[in-house]
Short mmCIF file of C-alpha atoms in Angstrom, two decimals:
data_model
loop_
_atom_site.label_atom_id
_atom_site.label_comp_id
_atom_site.label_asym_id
_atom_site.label_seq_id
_atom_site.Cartn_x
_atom_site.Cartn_y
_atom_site.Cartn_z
CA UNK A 58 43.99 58.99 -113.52
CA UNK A 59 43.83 61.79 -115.57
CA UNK A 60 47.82 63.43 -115.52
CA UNK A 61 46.48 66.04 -117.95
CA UNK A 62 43.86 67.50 -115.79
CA UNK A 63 46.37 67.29 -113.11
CA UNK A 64 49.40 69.14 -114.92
CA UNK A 65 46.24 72.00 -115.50
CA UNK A 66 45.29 72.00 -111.96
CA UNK A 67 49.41 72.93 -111.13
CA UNK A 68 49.31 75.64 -113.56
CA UNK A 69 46.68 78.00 -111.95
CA UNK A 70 47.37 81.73 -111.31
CA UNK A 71 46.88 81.68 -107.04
CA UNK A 72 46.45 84.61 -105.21
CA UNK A 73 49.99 84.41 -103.74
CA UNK A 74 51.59 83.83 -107.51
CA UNK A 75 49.62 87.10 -108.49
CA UNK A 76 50.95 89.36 -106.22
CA UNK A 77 54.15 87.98 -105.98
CA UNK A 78 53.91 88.60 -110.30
CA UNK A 79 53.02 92.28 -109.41
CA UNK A 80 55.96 92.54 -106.77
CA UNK A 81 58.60 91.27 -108.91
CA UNK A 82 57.39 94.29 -111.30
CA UNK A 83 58.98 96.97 -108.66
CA UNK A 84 62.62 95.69 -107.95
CA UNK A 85 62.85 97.63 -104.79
CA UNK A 86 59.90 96.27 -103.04
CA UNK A 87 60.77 94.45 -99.95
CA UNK A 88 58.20 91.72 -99.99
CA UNK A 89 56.38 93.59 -97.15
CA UNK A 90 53.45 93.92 -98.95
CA UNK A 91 52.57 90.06 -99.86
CA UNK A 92 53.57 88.42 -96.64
CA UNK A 93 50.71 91.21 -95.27
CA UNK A 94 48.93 89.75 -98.28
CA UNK A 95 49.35 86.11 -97.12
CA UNK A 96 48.08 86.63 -93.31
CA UNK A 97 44.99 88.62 -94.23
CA UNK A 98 44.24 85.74 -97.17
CA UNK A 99 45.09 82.97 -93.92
CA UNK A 100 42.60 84.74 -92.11
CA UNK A 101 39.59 84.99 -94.44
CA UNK A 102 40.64 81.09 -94.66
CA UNK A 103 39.84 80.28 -91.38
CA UNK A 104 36.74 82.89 -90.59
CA UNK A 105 35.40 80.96 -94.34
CA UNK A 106 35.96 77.73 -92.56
CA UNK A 107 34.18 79.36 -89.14
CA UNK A 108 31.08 80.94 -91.14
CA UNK A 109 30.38 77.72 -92.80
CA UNK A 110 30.38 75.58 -89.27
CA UNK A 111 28.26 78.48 -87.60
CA UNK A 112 25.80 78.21 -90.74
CA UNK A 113 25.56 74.27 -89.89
CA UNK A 114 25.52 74.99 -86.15
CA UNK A 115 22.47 77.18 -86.71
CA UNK A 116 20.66 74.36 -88.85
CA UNK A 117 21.26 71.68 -85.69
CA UNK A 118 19.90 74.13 -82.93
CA UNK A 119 23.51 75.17 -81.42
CA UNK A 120 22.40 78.92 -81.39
CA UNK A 121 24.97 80.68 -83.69
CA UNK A 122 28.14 80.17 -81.07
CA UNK A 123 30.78 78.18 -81.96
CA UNK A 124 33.58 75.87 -80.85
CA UNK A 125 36.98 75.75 -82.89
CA UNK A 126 40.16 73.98 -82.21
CA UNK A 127 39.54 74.57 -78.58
CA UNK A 128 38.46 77.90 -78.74
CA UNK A 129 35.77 78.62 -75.88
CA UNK A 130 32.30 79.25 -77.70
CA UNK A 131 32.31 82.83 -78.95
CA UNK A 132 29.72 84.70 -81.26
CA UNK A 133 30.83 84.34 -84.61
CA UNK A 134 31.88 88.15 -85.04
CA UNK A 135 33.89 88.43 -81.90
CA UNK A 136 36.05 85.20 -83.33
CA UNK A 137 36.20 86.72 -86.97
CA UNK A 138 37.50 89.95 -85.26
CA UNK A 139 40.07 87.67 -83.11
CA UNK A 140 41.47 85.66 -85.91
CA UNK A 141 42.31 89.04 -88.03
CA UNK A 142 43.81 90.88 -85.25
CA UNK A 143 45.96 87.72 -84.11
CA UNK A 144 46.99 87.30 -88.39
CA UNK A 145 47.79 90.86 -88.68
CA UNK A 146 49.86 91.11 -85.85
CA UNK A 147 51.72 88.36 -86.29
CA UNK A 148 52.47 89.29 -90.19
CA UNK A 149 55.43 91.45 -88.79
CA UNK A 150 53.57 94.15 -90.60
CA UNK A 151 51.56 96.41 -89.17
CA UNK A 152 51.77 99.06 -86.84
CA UNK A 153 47.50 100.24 -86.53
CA UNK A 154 44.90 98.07 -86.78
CA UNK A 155 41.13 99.94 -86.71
CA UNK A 156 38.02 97.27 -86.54
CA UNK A 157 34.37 97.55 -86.70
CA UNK A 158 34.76 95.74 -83.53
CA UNK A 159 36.84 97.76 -81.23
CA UNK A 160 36.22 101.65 -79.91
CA UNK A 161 39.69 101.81 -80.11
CA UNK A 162 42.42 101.73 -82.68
CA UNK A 163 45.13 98.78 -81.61
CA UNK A 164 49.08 100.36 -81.62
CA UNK A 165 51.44 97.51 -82.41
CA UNK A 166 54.04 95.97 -79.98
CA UNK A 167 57.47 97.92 -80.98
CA UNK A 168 58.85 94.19 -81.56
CA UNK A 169 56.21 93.57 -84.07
CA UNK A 170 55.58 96.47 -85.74
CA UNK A 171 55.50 97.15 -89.80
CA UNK A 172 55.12 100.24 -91.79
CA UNK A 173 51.06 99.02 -92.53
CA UNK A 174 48.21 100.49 -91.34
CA UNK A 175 44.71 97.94 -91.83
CA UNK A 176 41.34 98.81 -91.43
CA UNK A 177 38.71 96.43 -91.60
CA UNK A 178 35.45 95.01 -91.04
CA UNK A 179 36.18 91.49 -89.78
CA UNK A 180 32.03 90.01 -90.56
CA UNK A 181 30.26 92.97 -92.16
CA UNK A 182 26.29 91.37 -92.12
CA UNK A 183 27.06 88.69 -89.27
CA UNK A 184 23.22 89.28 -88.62
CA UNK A 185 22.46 87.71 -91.58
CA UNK A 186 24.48 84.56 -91.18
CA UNK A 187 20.47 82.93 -89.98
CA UNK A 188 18.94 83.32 -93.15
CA UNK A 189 22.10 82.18 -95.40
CA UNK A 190 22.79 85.42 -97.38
CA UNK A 191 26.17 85.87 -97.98
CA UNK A 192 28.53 88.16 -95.78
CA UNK A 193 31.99 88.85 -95.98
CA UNK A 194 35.23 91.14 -94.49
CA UNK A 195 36.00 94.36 -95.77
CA UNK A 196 39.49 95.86 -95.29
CA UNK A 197 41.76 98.94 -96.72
CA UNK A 198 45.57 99.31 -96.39
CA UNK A 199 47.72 102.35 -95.47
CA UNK A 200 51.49 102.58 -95.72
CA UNK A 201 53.40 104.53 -93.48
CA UNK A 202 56.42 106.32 -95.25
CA UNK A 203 59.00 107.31 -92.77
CA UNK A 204 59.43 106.07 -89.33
CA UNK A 205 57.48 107.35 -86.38
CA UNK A 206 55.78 106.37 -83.56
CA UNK A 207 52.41 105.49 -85.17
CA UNK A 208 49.56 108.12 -84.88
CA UNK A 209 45.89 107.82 -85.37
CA UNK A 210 46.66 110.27 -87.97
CA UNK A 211 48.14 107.63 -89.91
CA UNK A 212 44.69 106.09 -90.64
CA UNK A 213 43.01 109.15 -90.16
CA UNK A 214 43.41 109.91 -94.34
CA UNK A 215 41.97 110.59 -97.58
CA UNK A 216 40.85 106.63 -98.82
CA UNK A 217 42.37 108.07 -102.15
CA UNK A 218 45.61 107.17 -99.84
CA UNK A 219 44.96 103.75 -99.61
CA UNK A 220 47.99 100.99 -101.23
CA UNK A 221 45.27 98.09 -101.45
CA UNK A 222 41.50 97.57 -100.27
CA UNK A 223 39.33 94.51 -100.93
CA UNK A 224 36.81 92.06 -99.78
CA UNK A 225 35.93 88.34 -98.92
CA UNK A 226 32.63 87.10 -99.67
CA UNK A 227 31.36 83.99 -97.89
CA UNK A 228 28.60 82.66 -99.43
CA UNK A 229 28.16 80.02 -101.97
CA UNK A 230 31.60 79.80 -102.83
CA UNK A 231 34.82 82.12 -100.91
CA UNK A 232 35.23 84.96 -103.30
CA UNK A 233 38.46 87.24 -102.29
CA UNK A 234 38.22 90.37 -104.06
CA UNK A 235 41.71 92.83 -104.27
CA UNK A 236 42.58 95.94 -105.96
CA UNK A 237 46.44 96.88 -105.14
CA UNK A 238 45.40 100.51 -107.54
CA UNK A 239 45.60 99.29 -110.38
CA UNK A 240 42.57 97.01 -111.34
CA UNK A 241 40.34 95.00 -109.61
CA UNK A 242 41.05 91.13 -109.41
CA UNK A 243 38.79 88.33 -107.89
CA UNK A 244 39.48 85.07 -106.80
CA UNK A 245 38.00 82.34 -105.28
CA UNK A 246 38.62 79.66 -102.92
CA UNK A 247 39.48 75.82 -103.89
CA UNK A 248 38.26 74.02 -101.19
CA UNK A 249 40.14 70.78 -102.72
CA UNK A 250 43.51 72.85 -103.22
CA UNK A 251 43.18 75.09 -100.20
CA UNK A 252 44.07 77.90 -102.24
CA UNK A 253 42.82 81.10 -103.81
CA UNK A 254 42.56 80.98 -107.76
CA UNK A 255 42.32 83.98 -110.09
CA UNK A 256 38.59 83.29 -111.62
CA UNK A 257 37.31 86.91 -112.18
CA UNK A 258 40.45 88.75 -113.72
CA UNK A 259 40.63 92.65 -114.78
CA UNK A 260 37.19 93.41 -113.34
CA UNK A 261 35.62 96.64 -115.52
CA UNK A 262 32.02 97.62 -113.86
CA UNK A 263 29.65 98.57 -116.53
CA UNK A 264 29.35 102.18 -117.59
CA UNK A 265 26.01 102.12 -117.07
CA UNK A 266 23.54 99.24 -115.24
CA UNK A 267 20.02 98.08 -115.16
CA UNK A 268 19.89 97.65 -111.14
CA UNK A 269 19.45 99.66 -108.21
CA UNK A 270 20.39 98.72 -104.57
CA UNK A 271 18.90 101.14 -101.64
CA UNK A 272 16.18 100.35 -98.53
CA UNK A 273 13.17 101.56 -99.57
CA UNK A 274 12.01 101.17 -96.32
CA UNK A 275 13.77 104.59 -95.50
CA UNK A 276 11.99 106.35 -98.19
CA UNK A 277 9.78 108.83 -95.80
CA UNK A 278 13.28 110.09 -94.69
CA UNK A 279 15.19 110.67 -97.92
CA UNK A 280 16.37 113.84 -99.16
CA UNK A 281 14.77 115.58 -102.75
CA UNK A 282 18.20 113.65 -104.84
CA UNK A 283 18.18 110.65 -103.88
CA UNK A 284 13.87 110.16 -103.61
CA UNK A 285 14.19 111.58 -107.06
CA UNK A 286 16.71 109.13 -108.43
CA UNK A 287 14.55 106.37 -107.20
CA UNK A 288 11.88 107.69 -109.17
CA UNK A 289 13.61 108.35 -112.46
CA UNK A 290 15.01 104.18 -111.83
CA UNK A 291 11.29 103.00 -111.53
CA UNK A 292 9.83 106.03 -113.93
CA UNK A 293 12.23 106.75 -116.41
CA UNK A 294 11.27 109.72 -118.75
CA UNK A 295 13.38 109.43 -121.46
CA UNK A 296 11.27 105.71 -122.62
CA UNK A 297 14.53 103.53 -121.53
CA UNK A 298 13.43 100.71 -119.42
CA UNK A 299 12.67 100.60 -115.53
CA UNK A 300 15.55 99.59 -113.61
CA UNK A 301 15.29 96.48 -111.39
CA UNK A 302 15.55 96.86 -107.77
CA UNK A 303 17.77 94.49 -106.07
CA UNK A 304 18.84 94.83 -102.25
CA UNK A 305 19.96 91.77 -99.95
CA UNK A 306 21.05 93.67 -97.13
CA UNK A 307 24.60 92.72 -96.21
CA UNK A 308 27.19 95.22 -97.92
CA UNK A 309 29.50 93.06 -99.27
CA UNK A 310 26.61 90.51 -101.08
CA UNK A 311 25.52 93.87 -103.46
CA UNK A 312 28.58 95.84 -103.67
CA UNK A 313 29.84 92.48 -105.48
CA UNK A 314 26.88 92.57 -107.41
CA UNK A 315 27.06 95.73 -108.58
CA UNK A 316 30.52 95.34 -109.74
CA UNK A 317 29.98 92.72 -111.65
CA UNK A 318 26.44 93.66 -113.07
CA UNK A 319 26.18 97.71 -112.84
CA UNK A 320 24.22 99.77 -111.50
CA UNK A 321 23.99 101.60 -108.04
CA UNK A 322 24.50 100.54 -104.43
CA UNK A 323 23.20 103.30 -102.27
CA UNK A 324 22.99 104.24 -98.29
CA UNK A 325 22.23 107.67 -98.30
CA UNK A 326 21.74 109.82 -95.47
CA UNK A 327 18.02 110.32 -93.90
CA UNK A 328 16.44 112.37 -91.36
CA UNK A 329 17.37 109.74 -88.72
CA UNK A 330 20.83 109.71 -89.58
CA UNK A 331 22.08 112.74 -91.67
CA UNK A 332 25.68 111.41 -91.33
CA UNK A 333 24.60 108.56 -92.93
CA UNK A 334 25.30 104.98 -91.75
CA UNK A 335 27.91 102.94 -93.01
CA UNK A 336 31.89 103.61 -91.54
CA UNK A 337 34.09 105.63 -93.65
CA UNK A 338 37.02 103.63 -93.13
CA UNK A 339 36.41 100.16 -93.07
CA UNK A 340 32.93 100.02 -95.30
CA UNK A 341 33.03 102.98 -97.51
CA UNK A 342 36.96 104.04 -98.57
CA UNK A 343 37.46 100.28 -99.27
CA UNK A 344 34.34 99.77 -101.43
CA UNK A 345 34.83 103.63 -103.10
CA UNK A 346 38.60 102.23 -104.04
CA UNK A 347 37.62 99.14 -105.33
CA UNK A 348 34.70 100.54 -107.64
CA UNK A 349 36.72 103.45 -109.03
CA UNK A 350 39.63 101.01 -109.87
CA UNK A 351 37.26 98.67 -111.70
CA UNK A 352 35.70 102.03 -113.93
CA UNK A 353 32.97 102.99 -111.75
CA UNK A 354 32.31 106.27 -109.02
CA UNK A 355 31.77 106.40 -105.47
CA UNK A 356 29.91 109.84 -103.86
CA UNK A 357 28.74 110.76 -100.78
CA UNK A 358 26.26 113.42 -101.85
CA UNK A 359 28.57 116.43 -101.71
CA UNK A 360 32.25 115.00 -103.17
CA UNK A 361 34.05 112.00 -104.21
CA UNK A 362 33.89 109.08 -101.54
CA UNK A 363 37.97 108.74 -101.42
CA UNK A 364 38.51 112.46 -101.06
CA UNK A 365 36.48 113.15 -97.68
CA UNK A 366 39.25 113.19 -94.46
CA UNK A 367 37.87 111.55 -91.43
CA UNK A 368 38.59 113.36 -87.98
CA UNK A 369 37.41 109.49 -85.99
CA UNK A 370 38.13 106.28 -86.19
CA UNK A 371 34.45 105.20 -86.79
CA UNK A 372 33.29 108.13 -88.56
CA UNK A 373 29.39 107.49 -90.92
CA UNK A 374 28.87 108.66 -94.41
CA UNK A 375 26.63 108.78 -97.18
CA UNK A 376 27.48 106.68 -100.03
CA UNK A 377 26.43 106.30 -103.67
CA UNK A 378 28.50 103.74 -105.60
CA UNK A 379 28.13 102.26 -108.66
CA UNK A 380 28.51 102.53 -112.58
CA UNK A 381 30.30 105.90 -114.10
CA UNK A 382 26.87 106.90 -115.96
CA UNK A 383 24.64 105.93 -113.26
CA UNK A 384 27.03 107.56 -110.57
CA UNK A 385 27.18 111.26 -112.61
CA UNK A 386 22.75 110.85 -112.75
CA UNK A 387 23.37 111.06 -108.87
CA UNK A 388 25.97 113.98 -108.83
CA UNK A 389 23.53 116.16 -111.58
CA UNK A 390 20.44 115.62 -109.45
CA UNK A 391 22.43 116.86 -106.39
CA UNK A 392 24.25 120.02 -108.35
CA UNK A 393 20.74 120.81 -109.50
CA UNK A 394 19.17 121.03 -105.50
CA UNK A 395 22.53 122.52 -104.85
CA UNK A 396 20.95 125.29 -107.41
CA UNK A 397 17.91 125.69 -105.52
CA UNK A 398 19.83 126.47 -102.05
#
């Protein structure tokens, strides 16, 4: 038996010991904030634990519907969306919950409520679970500051009002990754220790990358920026090399990517949808929160991401994300059409 791998094992920095490091930093926090922490982490847990019997399920024929501690068989989304709302609630928390999944926002029980407001994306990519790529939950965090009946103007703000936003990445390994404002952390999951450990600390995107992340299959539909971006990655004139084009398809798989490599993740709008596609509140304020706290920029083609005010729940946007350098390419191209107008 080896006591001194053992004695290491007991000294890791967990998700739980980080933020309850960062807590003890503010002597009048009330611990609200990491027992939130704690259900959301129990909840990415369990959907981890769900997306990795659904993948197996799929392999032996059972059609992508699953069966969990005597849960009826439900599509692997609906449960994902289930287990958050149930782990929210029950945090003692919240007060609004807003998901992917439901046309409406979901007022708290007086009895339960909190001064949080969480937005999320329970299984952003489910479609892809088939073909193994890696999907994951998105979510953002609002605090309410006095007391009030809670308002769908209390999510309906700025993302540069967020407390927290992150992600979970199911794939290969669990990757949990958490920005609180001040940095971006990741951590992954120890299946053996049941517990999320600090692997990726102080993540800094790189001021500039070698990668680009868009469809190219909506290329006919683009607008003059972002078709000639494209072109200066593949065809750069200044003699620098081409940039590599890498898209998987599921948000959370390249966002990660490009935080940890550089370069640009891109939806833009097109001429089928000039609002653009991806949410503003659960896909793009989380994402633009996360990369600007790790170095990086997040635009929509007319302003920063985090400063645009949503007037619905489920409201699109554009979105260009990505390394500083890379991100201000974007912003000159679209001053310069802005020119032409």
């Amino acid at each position: 038996m080896d006591h001194a791998a053992d004695a290491y094992r007991t000294d890791l920095m967990t998700i739980t010991r980080f933020v309850l490091n960062e807590q003890s930093k503010y002597p009048e926090s009330r611990g609200d904030f990491t027992i939130l922490l704690n259900h959301i982490v129990l909840g990415c847990k369990f959907v981890c634990s769900s997306v990795n019997k659904a993948g197996l399920a799929k392999l032996i024929g059972l059609a992508g519907e699953i069966n969990i501690q005597g849960e009826e068989q439900k599509k692997l989304d609906v449960l994902s969306n289930e287990v958050f709302i149930k782990a929210l609630v029950s945090s003692g928390r919240t007060c609004i919950l807003v998901s992917e999944e439901d046309e409406d926002a979901i007022i708290v029980e007086p009895s339960k409520r909190g001064r949080y407001c969480v937005v999320f994306d329970p299984l952003d990519g489910s479609s892809n679970i088939d073909c193994g790529v890696s999907i994951g939950t998105i979510f953002g965090i609002y605090m309410v500051k006095d007391d009030h009946e809670p308002t769908l103007a209390d999510v309906l703000q700025p993302g540069k009002q967020m407390v927290a936003a992150g992600y979970c990445m199911y794939g290969s390994s669990c990757t949990l990754v958490l920005s609180t404002g001040k940095g971006v952390n990741g951590f992954t999951l120890d299946p053996s220790l049941g517990e999320f450990i600090l692997t990726h600390p102080d993540i800094r995107i790189p001021k500039k990358g070698k990668i680009y992340s868009v469809n190219e299959g909506n290329a006919k539909n683009w607008d003059g920026p972002t078709a000639k971006y494209v072109e200066n990655c593949k065809f750069p004139k200044d003699g620098s090399p081409s940039k590599s084009l890498r898209y998987i398809g599921s948000m959370v798989a390249d966002v990660h990517r490009t935080l940890l490599y550089g370069g640009t993740f891109m939806y833009p709008a097109d001429k089928k949808s000039p609002s653009g596609k991806l949410r503003v509140l659960y896909e793009v304020f989380p994402m633009s929160f996360l990369m600007e706290n790790a170095g990086g920029q997040a635009f929509t083609g007319k302003q920063r991401a985090l400063d645009l005010v949503p007037t619905k729940i489920h409201d699109r946007s554009p979105i260009f994300l990505g390394s500083y350098d890379d991100i201000e390419e974007i912003k000159a191209l679209y001053a310069a059409e802005g020119k032409k107008e």
